[in-house]
Amino acid sequence: MAAPGNHPAAPPPLPGPCPRLSPRGAAPSVAARPHSLPTALLRPTSPRAASAARCRASGRASPARAQGPPPAEAVPPPRRPGARRRLSAAAARRAGAMAAEGDVFLRARGRTLTAFRQDDEYQWKGPFYFIQGADPQFGLMKAWAVGDTNNGDDEWGEEIKLAEQAVQAINKLNPKPKFFVLCGDLIHGMPETQWRKDQEQDLKNVLKNTDQDIPLVFVSGNHDIGNTPTRETIDNYCKNWGDDYFSFWVGGVFFLVLNSQLYFDSSKCPELKQAQDVWLNEQLAVAEKHKCKHIIVFQHIPLFLRKPDEDHDYFNLEKSVRQEIMEKFHKAGVKAVFSGHYHRNAGGSYRGLEMVVSSAIGCQLGEDTHGLRVVVVTDENIVHRYYSLNELSSQGIEKELLDMLAKQN
């Protein structure tokens, strides 16, 4: 979901606003934090230092210091064997922990997802499931409530709570999902806007608590790279969240993550759209070669909301672009496309290709609740259901879906 005035076509009228937020929970601006040192740290703390300070103030030379050996108590004790090694090991552990935390958000590299060993995932291994979420969009709830989606995103305490609830619900699931994919609009602040970095950091602080055995998969949305992306905005996204498009295999199923903004408006980076097109054709050929069980696509903007021939507006792709992609996917045997962007649940089909539009973790623009979609992949089908966060937290996955997972082929 993007801000009115920042896109070619205005969205249709939407249902009522999200509830007004309490100012509590908003992340403080970095600029508002003082950086001056306490006055006590600027004062001399010893008689010798005080004397030297008085001499400097009066212009007199400081008293000469004795050049003899230091007193015995000033001589440091000999270094214990291995002390340096232990210190280095501790520093290495800290650095490793920091690097591991960063890697959680940067597993999409080299146009693949490093969380899975590709050679181990070509073959079908039986039913599994994953979790799809969309549009946590830190900052939109306040912006929508006050009617200022360009500059009103200075609070996101409610979104933090919702994202925490989503992570906690996912961590409780048994068996564990294969991965958790977020289909774009991670935060509301557009590139170069005031609160963007704070929103990104707060979202990472929540997501890093996801069970380490459940890889995170990120999809770029219009608020992540801009309504009209540039090479710079895409590069900045990749530095924070990994590649903007890539592929990976899980249990014989081939997954494609696409940058749908390049299909919406690539006027400032046409060469990047062309590169994605070439790459996509190559990947679909790879899927054919390996005879994958299913092909599933993730992107932010839906191809369509309900009907393949519906009119173009802000929430879907332009009709000629849409038709070309749908036909390409149909010929390649793509089974389903999962997206977000609409902040409501929707969907339809085109010649056996299912278009699944999931509502938001964050701000709702319709009658749905904050939630996540559970997607079960079986030998023959892809079965999915949208759960409210409260329902998934309290009840977990329903028995019908669990029975599908328990069935071995």
Coordinates of C-alpha atoms in Angstrom, one line a residue:
M1 CA 0.0 0.0 0.0
A2 CA 1.5 3.3 -1.0
A3 CA 0.8 6.9 -0.1
P4 CA -1.9 8.8 -2.2
G5 CA -0.2 11.2 -4.6
N6 CA 2.9 8.9 -5.0
H7 CA 1.5 6.7 -7.7
P8 CA 0.1 7.0 -11.2
A9 CA -3.5 6.1 -10.4
A10 CA -5.4 6.9 -7.2
P11 CA -6.7 3.9 -5.3
P12 CA -10.5 3.3 -5.1
P13 CA -12.3 4.6 -1.9
L14 CA -11.4 2.4 1.0
P15 CA -13.2 1.5 4.2
G16 CA -12.8 3.3 7.5
P17 CA -9.4 4.2 9.0
C18 CA -7.4 2.2 11.4
P19 CA -7.8 3.1 15.1
R20 CA -5.8 6.2 16.3
L21 CA -2.7 5.1 18.2
S22 CA -1.3 6.1 21.5
P23 CA 1.9 8.0 21.2
R24 CA 3.6 5.3 23.4
G25 CA 5.7 2.8 21.5
A26 CA 6.9 5.2 18.8
A27 CA 10.6 4.8 18.1
P28 CA 12.5 8.1 18.9
S29 CA 14.3 9.8 16.1
V30 CA 18.0 9.3 16.1
A31 CA 18.4 13.1 15.7
A32 CA 16.6 13.7 19.0
R33 CA 19.1 11.8 21.0
P34 CA 21.8 13.9 22.8
H35 CA 25.4 13.1 22.1
S36 CA 27.2 15.5 24.5
L37 CA 29.4 14.1 27.2
P38 CA 28.6 14.5 30.9
T39 CA 30.4 17.5 32.4
A40 CA 32.1 15.3 35.0
L41 CA 33.9 13.6 32.2
L42 CA 35.5 16.8 31.1
R43 CA 37.0 17.7 34.5
P44 CA 40.4 16.6 35.8
T45 CA 40.1 13.7 38.2
S46 CA 43.5 13.6 39.9
P47 CA 45.7 16.1 41.7
R48 CA 48.4 15.8 38.9
A49 CA 45.7 16.4 36.3
A50 CA 44.3 19.3 38.2
S51 CA 47.7 20.9 38.6
A52 CA 48.4 20.4 34.9
A53 CA 45.1 22.0 34.1
R54 CA 45.8 25.0 36.3
C55 CA 49.2 25.5 34.7
R56 CA 47.7 25.4 31.2
A57 CA 45.2 28.0 32.2
S58 CA 47.9 30.3 33.7
G59 CA 50.3 29.8 30.9
R60 CA 53.0 28.4 33.2
A61 CA 55.0 25.3 32.5
S62 CA 53.9 22.1 34.2
P63 CA 56.2 20.8 37.0
A64 CA 58.8 18.3 35.7
R65 CA 57.9 14.7 36.2
A66 CA 60.4 12.3 37.8
Q67 CA 61.9 10.0 35.2
G68 CA 62.7 7.1 37.6
P69 CA 61.1 3.8 37.5
P70 CA 57.4 3.7 38.4
P71 CA 56.4 2.5 41.9
A72 CA 56.0 -1.2 42.3
E73 CA 52.2 -1.0 42.6
A74 CA 52.0 0.7 39.2
V75 CA 53.8 -2.1 37.4
P76 CA 51.1 -4.3 35.7
P77 CA 51.1 -8.0 36.6
P78 CA 52.6 -10.3 34.0
R79 CA 50.0 -11.5 31.4
R80 CA 48.6 -14.8 32.1
P81 CA 49.3 -17.4 29.4
G82 CA 46.3 -17.6 27.1
A83 CA 44.7 -14.4 28.3
R84 CA 45.0 -12.7 24.9
R85 CA 43.7 -15.8 23.2
R86 CA 40.6 -15.9 25.5
L87 CA 40.0 -12.2 24.9
S88 CA 40.2 -12.7 21.2
A89 CA 37.9 -15.7 21.3
A90 CA 35.3 -13.7 23.2
A91 CA 35.6 -10.9 20.7
A92 CA 35.2 -13.4 17.9
R93 CA 32.1 -14.9 19.5
R94 CA 30.6 -11.4 19.8
A95 CA 31.5 -10.6 16.2
G96 CA 30.1 -14.0 15.1
A97 CA 26.8 -13.4 16.9
M98 CA 26.5 -10.0 15.3
A99 CA 27.3 -11.4 11.9
A100 CA 24.8 -14.3 12.4
E101 CA 22.1 -11.8 13.3
G102 CA 22.8 -9.8 10.1
D103 CA 22.8 -13.0 8.1
V104 CA 19.2 -13.7 9.1
F105 CA 18.2 -10.7 6.9
L106 CA 20.7 -11.3 4.1
R107 CA 20.2 -14.9 3.1
A108 CA 19.1 -13.9 -0.4
R109 CA 22.4 -13.6 -2.1
G110 CA 23.7 -14.4 -5.6
R111 CA 20.0 -14.8 -6.7
T112 CA 19.4 -17.7 -4.4
L113 CA 18.5 -18.3 -0.7
T114 CA 21.4 -19.6 1.3
A115 CA 19.2 -21.0 4.0
F116 CA 18.7 -24.2 1.9
R117 CA 21.3 -26.4 0.2
Q118 CA 20.0 -26.5 -3.3
D119 CA 21.5 -29.9 -4.2
D120 CA 19.6 -31.4 -1.2
E121 CA 16.2 -29.9 -2.2
Y122 CA 15.6 -31.0 -5.8
Q123 CA 13.7 -34.1 -4.8
W124 CA 10.1 -34.3 -3.5
K125 CA 10.3 -35.3 0.2
G126 CA 6.6 -35.3 1.1
P127 CA 4.1 -32.6 2.3
F128 CA 5.3 -29.5 4.0
Y129 CA 4.1 -26.0 4.8
F130 CA 5.2 -22.4 5.0
I131 CA 3.9 -19.1 6.4
Q132 CA 3.1 -16.1 4.2
G133 CA 2.7 -12.7 5.6
A134 CA 2.4 -9.3 4.0
D135 CA 2.6 -5.6 4.7
P136 CA 3.8 -5.2 8.3
Q137 CA 4.4 -1.6 7.1
F138 CA 5.6 0.1 10.2
G139 CA 4.1 3.6 10.3
L140 CA 1.0 3.2 8.1
M141 CA -1.6 2.8 10.9
K142 CA -0.9 6.3 12.4
A143 CA -0.5 7.8 8.9
W144 CA -3.8 6.4 7.8
A145 CA -5.6 7.4 11.0
V146 CA -4.5 11.1 10.6
G147 CA -5.0 11.2 6.9
D148 CA -1.4 12.0 6.1
T149 CA 0.3 9.0 4.4
N150 CA 3.2 11.0 3.2
N151 CA 4.4 12.4 6.6
G152 CA 2.2 11.0 9.3
D153 CA 4.2 7.8 9.9
D154 CA 6.1 9.0 13.0
E155 CA 4.5 6.3 15.3
W156 CA 4.4 2.6 14.9
G157 CA 4.0 1.1 18.3
E158 CA 0.9 -0.8 17.3
E159 CA 2.7 -2.4 14.3
I160 CA 5.5 -3.5 16.6
K161 CA 3.0 -5.3 18.8
L162 CA 1.3 -7.0 15.8
A163 CA 4.7 -8.1 14.4
E164 CA 5.7 -9.5 17.8
Q165 CA 2.4 -11.4 18.0
A166 CA 3.0 -12.8 14.5
V167 CA 6.5 -14.0 15.4
Q168 CA 5.3 -15.5 18.7
A169 CA 2.5 -17.4 16.9
I170 CA 4.9 -18.8 14.3
N171 CA 7.4 -19.9 16.9
K172 CA 4.7 -21.9 18.7
L173 CA 3.7 -24.0 15.6
N174 CA 4.5 -27.7 15.6
P175 CA 5.7 -29.0 13.3
K176 CA 7.7 -26.0 12.3
P177 CA 7.1 -24.3 8.9
K178 CA 9.8 -24.6 6.3
F179 CA 10.1 -20.8 6.1
F180 CA 8.3 -17.5 6.7
V181 CA 7.9 -15.2 3.7
L182 CA 7.0 -11.5 4.0
C183 CA 5.5 -10.3 0.7
G184 CA 6.6 -6.7 0.7
D185 CA 6.0 -3.3 2.3
L186 CA 8.1 -4.1 5.3
I187 CA 7.9 -0.5 6.5
H188 CA 5.9 2.5 5.4
G189 CA 8.7 5.1 5.1
M190 CA 9.6 5.6 1.4
P191 CA 13.3 5.8 0.4
E192 CA 15.0 8.9 1.8
T193 CA 12.1 9.7 4.2
Q194 CA 12.6 10.7 7.9
W195 CA 11.5 7.7 9.8
R196 CA 12.6 4.9 7.4
K197 CA 15.8 3.8 9.2
D198 CA 14.1 3.7 12.6
Q199 CA 11.2 1.7 11.2
E200 CA 13.6 -0.8 9.5
Q201 CA 15.6 -1.3 12.7
D202 CA 12.5 -1.8 14.9
L203 CA 11.2 -4.4 12.4
K204 CA 14.5 -6.2 12.5
N205 CA 14.5 -6.2 16.3
V206 CA 11.2 -8.0 16.2
L207 CA 12.0 -10.4 13.3
K208 CA 15.4 -11.5 14.8
N209 CA 13.4 -13.4 17.4
T210 CA 11.9 -15.8 14.9
D211 CA 12.9 -19.4 15.6
Q212 CA 16.4 -19.8 14.0
D213 CA 15.2 -23.0 12.3
I214 CA 12.6 -21.0 10.3
P215 CA 14.3 -19.0 7.6
L216 CA 13.0 -15.5 6.7
V217 CA 12.3 -14.7 3.1
F218 CA 11.8 -11.1 2.1
V219 CA 10.0 -9.7 -1.0
S220 CA 10.4 -6.0 -2.0
G221 CA 7.4 -3.8 -2.0
N222 CA 6.7 -0.3 -3.4
H223 CA 7.4 1.3 0.0
D224 CA 10.7 -0.7 0.3
I225 CA 12.1 0.5 -3.1
G226 CA 9.8 3.4 -4.1
N227 CA 6.8 3.6 -6.5
T228 CA 9.3 4.4 -9.3
P229 CA 12.4 2.5 -8.2
T230 CA 15.9 3.5 -9.2
R231 CA 19.2 1.5 -9.1
E232 CA 20.1 3.3 -5.9
T233 CA 16.8 2.5 -4.0
I234 CA 17.1 -1.1 -5.1
D235 CA 20.7 -1.3 -4.0
N236 CA 19.8 0.2 -0.6
Y237 CA 17.1 -2.4 -0.2
C238 CA 19.5 -5.2 -1.1
K239 CA 22.0 -4.0 1.5
N240 CA 19.3 -4.3 4.2
W241 CA 17.2 -7.3 3.2
G242 CA 19.0 -9.2 0.5
D243 CA 18.4 -9.6 -3.3
D244 CA 15.3 -8.1 -4.7
Y245 CA 14.7 -11.2 -6.9
F246 CA 15.9 -14.8 -6.5
S247 CA 14.9 -18.4 -6.5
F248 CA 15.3 -21.4 -4.2
W249 CA 14.2 -25.0 -3.9
V250 CA 12.5 -26.7 -0.9
G251 CA 11.6 -30.4 -1.1
G252 CA 11.2 -30.6 -4.9
V253 CA 9.2 -27.4 -5.1
F254 CA 10.7 -24.4 -7.0
F255 CA 10.1 -20.9 -5.5
L256 CA 10.6 -17.6 -7.3
V257 CA 10.7 -14.2 -5.6
L258 CA 10.2 -11.3 -8.0
N259 CA 10.5 -7.6 -7.8
S260 CA 7.0 -6.6 -9.0
Q261 CA 7.8 -2.9 -8.9
L262 CA 9.9 -3.4 -12.0
Y263 CA 6.7 -4.4 -13.8
F264 CA 4.7 -1.5 -12.3
D265 CA 7.1 1.3 -13.2
S266 CA 10.7 0.7 -14.3
S267 CA 11.0 4.0 -16.1
K268 CA 14.1 5.0 -14.1
C269 CA 15.8 1.7 -14.3
P270 CA 14.7 -0.1 -17.5
E271 CA 17.9 -2.2 -17.7
L272 CA 17.0 -3.7 -14.3
K273 CA 13.6 -4.9 -15.5
Q274 CA 15.3 -6.4 -18.6
A275 CA 17.8 -8.2 -16.4
Q276 CA 15.0 -9.7 -14.3
D277 CA 13.1 -10.8 -17.4
V278 CA 16.2 -12.6 -18.8
W279 CA 16.8 -14.2 -15.4
L280 CA 13.2 -15.3 -15.0
N281 CA 13.2 -17.0 -18.4
E282 CA 16.4 -18.8 -17.4
Q283 CA 14.9 -19.9 -14.1
L284 CA 11.7 -21.3 -15.7
A285 CA 13.9 -23.3 -18.0
V286 CA 15.8 -24.7 -15.0
A287 CA 12.5 -25.7 -13.4
E288 CA 11.5 -27.6 -16.5
K289 CA 14.9 -29.4 -16.6
H290 CA 14.6 -30.6 -13.0
K291 CA 10.9 -31.6 -13.4
C292 CA 9.9 -29.9 -10.1
K293 CA 6.8 -30.8 -8.3
H294 CA 5.4 -27.3 -8.2
I295 CA 6.4 -23.7 -9.1
I296 CA 5.3 -21.0 -6.7
V297 CA 5.9 -17.3 -7.1
F298 CA 6.1 -14.5 -4.4
Q299 CA 5.7 -10.8 -5.4
H300 CA 4.3 -7.8 -3.7
I301 CA 1.8 -6.4 -6.3
P302 CA -0.9 -8.9 -7.4
L303 CA -1.2 -9.7 -11.1
F304 CA -5.0 -9.1 -10.5
L305 CA -7.3 -8.9 -7.5
R306 CA -10.2 -11.0 -8.6
K307 CA -10.5 -11.3 -12.4
P308 CA -7.6 -11.7 -14.9
D309 CA -9.2 -9.1 -17.2
E310 CA -10.1 -6.5 -14.6
D311 CA -9.2 -2.9 -15.2
H312 CA -5.8 -1.7 -14.1
D313 CA -5.5 0.4 -11.0
Y314 CA -3.1 1.0 -8.2
F315 CA -3.5 -2.4 -6.7
N316 CA -2.7 -4.6 -9.7
L317 CA -0.5 -4.6 -12.8
E318 CA -1.2 -2.9 -16.1
K319 CA -3.3 -5.2 -18.3
S320 CA -0.8 -5.8 -21.1
V321 CA 2.0 -6.5 -18.6
R322 CA -0.3 -8.7 -16.6
Q323 CA -1.3 -10.7 -19.6
E324 CA 2.3 -11.3 -20.7
I325 CA 3.3 -12.6 -17.3
M326 CA 0.2 -14.7 -16.8
E327 CA 0.7 -16.4 -20.1
K328 CA 4.4 -17.0 -19.3
F329 CA 3.5 -18.5 -16.0
H330 CA 0.8 -20.7 -17.5
K331 CA 3.1 -22.1 -20.1
A332 CA 5.8 -22.8 -17.5
G333 CA 3.3 -24.6 -15.2
V334 CA 3.4 -22.1 -12.3
K335 CA 0.8 -23.3 -9.8
A336 CA 0.3 -20.2 -7.7
V337 CA 1.3 -16.5 -7.1
F338 CA 1.2 -15.2 -3.5
S339 CA 1.2 -11.4 -3.0
G340 CA 0.2 -8.6 -0.6
H341 CA -0.2 -4.9 -1.3
Y342 CA -4.0 -4.8 -1.1
H343 CA -4.3 -4.9 2.7
R344 CA -7.4 -7.2 2.2
N345 CA -7.8 -10.8 1.2
A346 CA -8.7 -11.4 -2.5
G347 CA -7.8 -13.7 -5.4
G348 CA -8.8 -15.5 -8.5
S349 CA -7.4 -17.8 -11.2
Y350 CA -6.2 -17.8 -14.8
R351 CA -6.0 -21.1 -16.7
G352 CA -5.0 -23.1 -13.7
L353 CA -2.7 -20.4 -12.2
E354 CA -4.0 -19.3 -8.8
M355 CA -3.6 -15.7 -7.7
V356 CA -3.6 -15.4 -3.9
V357 CA -3.8 -12.0 -2.3
S358 CA -3.2 -11.9 1.4
S359 CA -4.2 -9.2 3.9
A360 CA -1.8 -7.4 6.1
I361 CA 0.0 -8.1 9.4
G362 CA -0.3 -4.4 9.9
C363 CA -2.9 -1.8 8.9
Q364 CA -6.2 -3.3 7.5
L365 CA -8.0 -1.4 4.8
G366 CA -11.0 -3.7 4.6
E367 CA -13.0 -6.1 6.8
D368 CA -10.2 -8.7 7.4
T369 CA -8.2 -9.0 10.6
H370 CA -4.4 -8.8 11.1
G371 CA -3.2 -12.2 10.1
L372 CA -1.0 -14.7 8.3
R373 CA -1.6 -17.4 5.7
V374 CA -0.7 -21.0 6.3
V375 CA 0.2 -22.7 3.0
V376 CA 0.4 -26.5 2.8
V377 CA 2.2 -28.1 -0.2
T378 CA 1.2 -31.6 -1.1
D379 CA 2.0 -33.9 -3.9
E380 CA -1.0 -32.8 -6.0
N381 CA -2.2 -29.5 -4.5
I382 CA -1.4 -26.2 -2.8
V383 CA -3.9 -25.7 0.0
H384 CA -3.9 -22.5 2.1
R385 CA -5.9 -20.7 4.7
Y386 CA -5.7 -17.2 6.2
Y387 CA -5.7 -17.1 10.0
S388 CA -6.1 -14.1 12.3
L389 CA -3.1 -13.5 14.5
N390 CA -5.3 -14.2 17.6
E391 CA -6.6 -17.5 16.1
L392 CA -3.2 -18.8 15.1
S393 CA -1.7 -17.8 18.4
S394 CA -4.4 -19.5 20.5
Q395 CA -5.4 -22.5 18.4
G396 CA -2.6 -23.1 15.9
I397 CA -3.2 -24.9 12.6
E398 CA -6.5 -26.8 12.2
K399 CA -6.6 -30.6 12.1
E400 CA -7.5 -30.8 8.4
L401 CA -4.2 -29.1 7.4
L402 CA -2.2 -31.1 10.0
D403 CA -3.6 -34.3 8.5
M404 CA -2.4 -33.3 5.1
L405 CA 1.1 -32.8 6.5
A406 CA 1.1 -36.2 8.2
K407 CA 0.2 -38.0 5.0
Q408 CA 3.3 -39.6 3.4
N409 CA 3.4 -40.2 -0.3

